[in-house]
Amino acid sequence: MTDFFNSFQGGNIPAWVLGAIPVTVILLALLAYWFLRTRIFKMRLRRIITAQDAPHAADALRKFSEYYPPEKLVRYSRRMERYSRQWGPRVVRETGLADKWVQKLSHSPGSADIRRVLLYCHSSFAFKAFLAAGQHPTTRGTFFNWVQTEGEEKVIRLLADSCRGEDFDPAFCRSFLENQGALIRELTGEPEWYARYFAYRLLLLNKESLTERSLEDGLLDPHPIIRKILTEKFTADGDKTWAVLWDKLLHDPVYEVRKAAKKRIAKEFLDRYSLKNKFLSAVESMRVLELLDPESLEDRTFAISALESATKELRYPAAAFLEKTGVLASILGKNTLDDPSGIDHSVNLLYKALEVNISGFLRKYPPGDGAPLLVAARLLTGPGGTQESICYLEEKVFEFFSGRKPDSTNKEIYTKTLEAAAIRGGAKALELFAEELSRRENEPAFLELLLPRLPQKAETIFLPVLLRFLENPAFPEREELVNILGNANPDMILPMVFSILNTEYEENKHVIRISALKILGRLRLPFCLQRVLESLPIMKAEEAEEFASIITSYPQEVFEEKARTLLASPDSQIRAAIISILPATQNDSFVKEIRSSLKDVDPDVRVAAIKALLGYGEIRLLNQETSMLRDPVERVRLATAEVIARHGNAAAMEILKNIINDPYETEIVKMGVIAGLGQASAEGITILVDVLDSMNEFREHAEKALAMRTTKRDITQLIEIFKDAEPQLREKIIPVFKAQGRKAEPQILEILKDEVASFKPFLVKILEETGYVDEAKRRLLNRDIEVRREAALLLSLMDTLPAFRGLVLAAKDPDQEVRVCVVKALEKLKTSHGRDILEKLKDDPDSRIRKYTHWALERLDSLGME
């Protein structure tokens, strides 16, 4: 070989020849490699075509796909196209290449891609090529060459069969309609909807009368897509088109078709669209409601009227529309506390939305003056709304009350919110409730609203807060707290209760120990009764008597056994406490022990015994026990005096009167008798008035005793005495009425309403002296209509200058009933006394009083009362 190359070097051979030799060798090698691979490719492909049976064909296809998957086979598209011409389209369809060709039509196809799909892929892909030709004008030549080759009629039928409702622009193939209009109209009768769809899309380009008739029939086509496209594109004269669109809006059963009709109406026929004076059925109304225009005031009005309907089928689309447009939120937010009728209307209207599960408007709204919060709270105490809505309401309400206290104008906002959280709130809502409770630990105005509304279903959330309250000796609502804890789960309460009761006295405030005992009693656990009875001495006698009603709920046999054992014990405090609760049991078997206790060595036991006899109704024995008024111990004498005064007969009352007048009796006994007379029978009032009039040293005690007499009968008797009394005694009785305060006012007002002429001057004088008249005048400015009505009514009964001075300010009250009270009062001024009142009011320093007085005089003239 070396010699061979040397021979070349020795000659005159050009250098490029020497360089071309290896290049030639490489090219020949590459040619051989390509030829070999081509032969192998063709051989493997041929095996698929020439396979004798299906298993062999499948095996050949599997092996071919291992070497040439469709993704790789795309690179051989030209070669496969050539093989398809030789062996048929099977070679591209079975190898998956046809699918790849079809996929390429959806993004930047070329003419070759269109040709391959039309010639070698399944005919069902013809419409894909049609769509590609419509989107890419450069490929249309190839498409129309294929149409010319196959024939328009065949192509149209093929496209109709391969269409599946895709959107397309038929304008580029308008020639189909020009040349094959009859055929296309014939296709509108095909059983398959997609063929009809293809035909109608083409016919929309035609304006011939025959075509218009076909399109009218298509408006009632069974398939909704066809009705939809015809609704969107159908054109005729204005009246006919409007009639078609309005009919579609009201009567087509498919939402998309109705939506297309409404869209065209809004765009082309807004001047004709009106819902006024339209008599629509429930179904028609519902279809209109689904497609209302948020910007249309008329549509909003129609939706509100539908929301007020009794038919929930109409209410749902109306409520959904009104919520979407913000109308429901606006209705909620515009309320004010001085318009209760508006609040009621809003609640009724918005509740109808909640009934059809529309509640989004409750998730965000302004607090305003509290009225929106009140509306939301009323709504959420019902079955509608979500947990999220309740939590939002709580946050807003608790923030609203962060700088104010509940009063008659806003208390319902707070209470309804608590009720919504307690009844329907989830874990988050109850946590917010507990946080609010914790914040209000020392605020009675809030606690009296919070505690009664605590939910029983969430003890684990509220008990830590309540137990903290229990250990706070200054907690203001202790009795309510005791009631709640007394009904809680004993497993969670008992450890804390016994811990308090077992602690040394110095370590716990007395009020906390009493609360713990009351809770233990309310738990009503028979195995705890012994401890309850032994702990009674920590209570005051009055508290023990009230607590006795709880003891009666324990099994009677168990109580009797334990009570008799303790009555025989040496501890006098326990014996006195047991005796004090026995009357509540109504067990007469203990009367003997009580009688013997009247002579007990311990004064507390004697006091308990004399009071117990009162509880058992032993009046005869009580009257016999007046000797105990001379007991060596003062508190025994005092207790005896109070008991006899409360339920003694006439003879006993005479004894008590003599004791009061006895100059040798001690003051403490006299004070006890006087205090007892404060709860005695009717005869006691006369005795107390005598004390008030003649015994200055006991005047204060007599006032307190009389102040306790607040029944209508007692007040009537006091007023009778007041009416007939000397001026000096009247001055002494006035403080009694003042001391009775608000407790006596309802009874005094009831007597005033009876319009007894002889009583009225004295009643009015009492009310003026106690400040009620001034307060009633202030209530004329209250936001609450009921408060203003009551105040105006009562002032109209008084016939005095101060009363009328307040009434003239109410002459132009927005509420009719308040104005009626003013007019009724004015009618009484036809007397000379009434004229004098009005003349004085004309010169009042207050300009408003003068102004309204002139109005009142004009009113009198108009009533013909001159």
mmCIF file with all atom_site columns, C-alpha atoms in Angstrom, residues 244-323:
data_model
loop_
_atom_site.group_PDB
_atom_site.id
_atom_site.type_symbol
_atom_site.label_atom_id
_atom_site.label_alt_id
_atom_site.label_comp_id
_atom_site.label_asym_id
_atom_site.label_entity_id
_atom_site.label_seq_id
_atom_site.pdbx_PDB_ins_code
_atom_site.Cartn_x
_atom_site.Cartn_y
_atom_site.Cartn_z
_atom_site.occupancy
_atom_site.B_iso_or_equiv
_atom_site.pdbx_formal_charge
_atom_site.auth_seq_id
_atom_site.auth_comp_id
_atom_site.auth_asym_id
_atom_site.auth_atom_id
_atom_site.pdbx_PDB_model_num
ATOM 1  C CA . VAL A 1 244 ? -89.068 36.484 16.629 1.00 0.00 ? 244 VAL A CA 1
ATOM 2  C CA . LEU A 1 245 ? -86.604 37.708 19.253 1.00 0.00 ? 245 LEU A CA 1
ATOM 3  C CA . TRP A 1 246 ? -89.306 38.467 21.868 1.00 0.00 ? 246 TRP A CA 1
ATOM 4  C CA . ASP A 1 247 ? -90.842 35.035 21.253 1.00 0.00 ? 247 ASP A CA 1
ATOM 5  C CA . LYS A 1 248 ? -87.445 33.379 21.687 1.00 0.00 ? 248 LYS A CA 1
ATOM 6  C CA . LEU A 1 249 ? -86.803 35.284 24.886 1.00 0.00 ? 249 LEU A CA 1
ATOM 7  C CA . LEU A 1 250 ? -90.112 34.203 26.414 1.00 0.00 ? 250 LEU A CA 1
ATOM 8  C CA . HIS A 1 251 ? -90.645 30.715 25.043 1.00 0.00 ? 251 HIS A CA 1
ATOM 9  C CA . ASP A 1 252 ? -87.435 28.982 24.022 1.00 0.00 ? 252 ASP A CA 1
ATOM 10 C CA . PRO A 1 253 ? -86.618 26.323 26.633 1.00 0.00 ? 253 PRO A CA 1
ATOM 11 C CA . VAL A 1 254 ? -82.814 26.661 26.274 1.00 0.00 ? 254 VAL A CA 1
ATOM 12 C CA . TYR A 1 255 ? -81.002 29.425 28.173 1.00 0.00 ? 255 TYR A CA 1
ATOM 13 C CA . GLU A 1 256 ? -78.315 29.996 25.495 1.00 0.00 ? 256 GLU A CA 1
ATOM 14 C CA . VAL A 1 257 ? -80.980 30.653 22.866 1.00 0.00 ? 257 VAL A CA 1
ATOM 15 C CA . ARG A 1 258 ? -82.824 33.077 25.140 1.00 0.00 ? 258 ARG A CA 1
ATOM 16 C CA . LYS A 1 259 ? -79.539 34.792 25.967 1.00 0.00 ? 259 LYS A CA 1
ATOM 17 C CA . ALA A 1 260 ? -78.816 35.293 22.268 1.00 0.00 ? 260 ALA A CA 1
ATOM 18 C CA . ALA A 1 261 ? -82.280 36.794 21.794 1.00 0.00 ? 261 ALA A CA 1
ATOM 19 C CA . LYS A 1 262 ? -81.866 39.171 24.747 1.00 0.00 ? 262 LYS A CA 1
ATOM 20 C CA . LYS A 1 263 ? -78.450 40.255 23.483 1.00 0.00 ? 263 LYS A CA 1
ATOM 21 C CA . ARG A 1 264 ? -79.877 41.223 20.107 1.00 0.00 ? 264 ARG A CA 1
ATOM 22 C CA . ILE A 1 265 ? -82.853 42.964 21.726 1.00 0.00 ? 265 ILE A CA 1
ATOM 23 C CA . ALA A 1 266 ? -80.519 45.040 23.896 1.00 0.00 ? 266 ALA A CA 1
ATOM 24 C CA . LYS A 1 267 ? -78.454 45.974 20.846 1.00 0.00 ? 267 LYS A CA 1
ATOM 25 C CA . GLU A 1 268 ? -81.109 46.498 18.165 1.00 0.00 ? 268 GLU A CA 1
ATOM 26 C CA . PHE A 1 269 ? -84.521 46.906 19.820 1.00 0.00 ? 269 PHE A CA 1
ATOM 27 C CA . LEU A 1 270 ? -83.923 48.701 23.097 1.00 0.00 ? 270 LEU A CA 1
ATOM 28 C CA . ASP A 1 271 ? -86.535 51.283 22.125 1.00 0.00 ? 271 ASP A CA 1
ATOM 29 C CA . ARG A 1 272 ? -89.206 48.558 21.909 1.00 0.00 ? 272 ARG A CA 1
ATOM 30 C CA . TYR A 1 273 ? -88.197 46.613 25.013 1.00 0.00 ? 273 TYR A CA 1
ATOM 31 C CA . SER A 1 274 ? -90.487 47.269 28.000 1.00 0.00 ? 274 SER A CA 1
ATOM 32 C CA . LEU A 1 275 ? -91.845 45.114 30.814 1.00 0.00 ? 275 LEU A CA 1
ATOM 33 C CA . LYS A 1 276 ? -94.573 47.550 31.849 1.00 0.00 ? 276 LYS A CA 1
ATOM 34 C CA . ASN A 1 277 ? -98.130 46.336 31.412 1.00 0.00 ? 277 ASN A CA 1
ATOM 35 C CA . LYS A 1 278 ? -96.856 42.959 30.205 1.00 0.00 ? 278 LYS A CA 1
ATOM 36 C CA . PHE A 1 279 ? -98.972 40.035 31.382 1.00 0.00 ? 279 PHE A CA 1
ATOM 37 C CA . LEU A 1 280 ? -96.447 37.247 31.631 1.00 0.00 ? 280 LEU A CA 1
ATOM 38 C CA . SER A 1 281 ? -96.917 33.745 32.917 1.00 0.00 ? 281 SER A CA 1
ATOM 39 C CA . ALA A 1 282 ? -94.714 32.432 35.717 1.00 0.00 ? 282 ALA A CA 1
ATOM 40 C CA . VAL A 1 283 ? -92.456 30.615 33.235 1.00 0.00 ? 283 VAL A CA 1
ATOM 41 C CA . GLU A 1 284 ? -92.201 33.651 30.961 1.00 0.00 ? 284 GLU A CA 1
ATOM 42 C CA . SER A 1 285 ? -91.410 35.898 33.913 1.00 0.00 ? 285 SER A CA 1
ATOM 43 C CA . MET A 1 286 ? -88.709 33.515 35.101 1.00 0.00 ? 286 MET A CA 1
ATOM 44 C CA . ARG A 1 287 ? -87.071 33.531 31.660 1.00 0.00 ? 287 ARG A CA 1
ATOM 45 C CA . VAL A 1 288 ? -87.112 37.318 31.562 1.00 0.00 ? 288 VAL A CA 1
ATOM 46 C CA . LEU A 1 289 ? -85.659 37.499 35.072 1.00 0.00 ? 289 LEU A CA 1
ATOM 47 C CA . GLU A 1 290 ? -82.706 35.334 34.111 1.00 0.00 ? 290 GLU A CA 1
ATOM 48 C CA . LEU A 1 291 ? -81.579 37.891 31.527 1.00 0.00 ? 291 LEU A CA 1
ATOM 49 C CA . LEU A 1 292 ? -82.256 41.290 33.034 1.00 0.00 ? 292 LEU A CA 1
ATOM 50 C CA . ASP A 1 293 ? -79.970 44.224 32.301 1.00 0.00 ? 293 ASP A CA 1
ATOM 51 C CA . PRO A 1 294 ? -78.089 45.461 35.410 1.00 0.00 ? 294 PRO A CA 1
ATOM 52 C CA . GLU A 1 295 ? -78.093 49.013 34.028 1.00 0.00 ? 295 GLU A CA 1
ATOM 53 C CA . SER A 1 296 ? -81.844 49.130 33.412 1.00 0.00 ? 296 SER A CA 1
ATOM 54 C CA . LEU A 1 297 ? -83.952 50.797 36.111 1.00 0.00 ? 297 LEU A CA 1
ATOM 55 C CA . GLU A 1 298 ? -87.063 49.176 34.657 1.00 0.00 ? 298 GLU A CA 1
ATOM 56 C CA . ASP A 1 299 ? -85.453 45.727 34.942 1.00 0.00 ? 299 ASP A CA 1
ATOM 57 C CA . ARG A 1 300 ? -84.554 46.413 38.582 1.00 0.00 ? 300 ARG A CA 1
ATOM 58 C CA . THR A 1 301 ? -88.123 47.417 39.345 1.00 0.00 ? 301 THR A CA 1
ATOM 59 C CA . PHE A 1 302 ? -89.399 44.266 37.653 1.00 0.00 ? 302 PHE A CA 1
ATOM 60 C CA . ALA A 1 303 ? -86.963 42.161 39.702 1.00 0.00 ? 303 ALA A CA 1
ATOM 61 C CA . ILE A 1 304 ? -88.070 43.742 42.988 1.00 0.00 ? 304 ILE A CA 1
ATOM 62 C CA . SER A 1 305 ? -91.723 43.037 42.192 1.00 0.00 ? 305 SER A CA 1
ATOM 63 C CA . ALA A 1 306 ? -90.777 39.435 41.354 1.00 0.00 ? 306 ALA A CA 1
ATOM 64 C CA . LEU A 1 307 ? -88.871 39.120 44.629 1.00 0.00 ? 307 LEU A CA 1
ATOM 65 C CA . GLU A 1 308 ? -92.064 40.000 46.485 1.00 0.00 ? 308 GLU A CA 1
ATOM 66 C CA . SER A 1 309 ? -93.863 37.174 44.696 1.00 0.00 ? 309 SER A CA 1
ATOM 67 C CA . ALA A 1 310 ? -95.004 34.101 46.600 1.00 0.00 ? 310 ALA A CA 1
ATOM 68 C CA . THR A 1 311 ? -93.471 31.878 43.902 1.00 0.00 ? 311 THR A CA 1
ATOM 69 C CA . LYS A 1 312 ? -89.922 30.891 44.824 1.00 0.00 ? 312 LYS A CA 1
ATOM 70 C CA . GLU A 1 313 ? -89.239 29.905 41.223 1.00 0.00 ? 313 GLU A CA 1
ATOM 71 C CA . LEU A 1 314 ? -89.496 33.598 40.336 1.00 0.00 ? 314 LEU A CA 1
ATOM 72 C CA . ARG A 1 315 ? -87.816 34.828 43.486 1.00 0.00 ? 315 ARG A CA 1
ATOM 73 C CA . TYR A 1 316 ? -84.511 33.061 42.902 1.00 0.00 ? 316 TYR A CA 1
ATOM 74 C CA . PRO A 1 317 ? -83.551 34.704 39.564 1.00 0.00 ? 317 PRO A CA 1
ATOM 75 C CA . ALA A 1 318 ? -84.893 38.025 40.851 1.00 0.00 ? 318 ALA A CA 1
ATOM 76 C CA . ALA A 1 319 ? -82.845 37.789 44.047 1.00 0.00 ? 319 ALA A CA 1
ATOM 77 C CA . ALA A 1 320 ? -79.749 36.651 42.172 1.00 0.00 ? 320 ALA A CA 1
ATOM 78 C CA . PHE A 1 321 ? -80.036 39.621 39.802 1.00 0.00 ? 321 PHE A CA 1
ATOM 79 C CA . LEU A 1 322 ? -80.681 42.134 42.599 1.00 0.00 ? 322 LEU A CA 1
ATOM 80 C CA . GLU A 1 323 ? -77.728 40.839 44.584 1.00 0.00 ? 323 GLU A CA 1
#
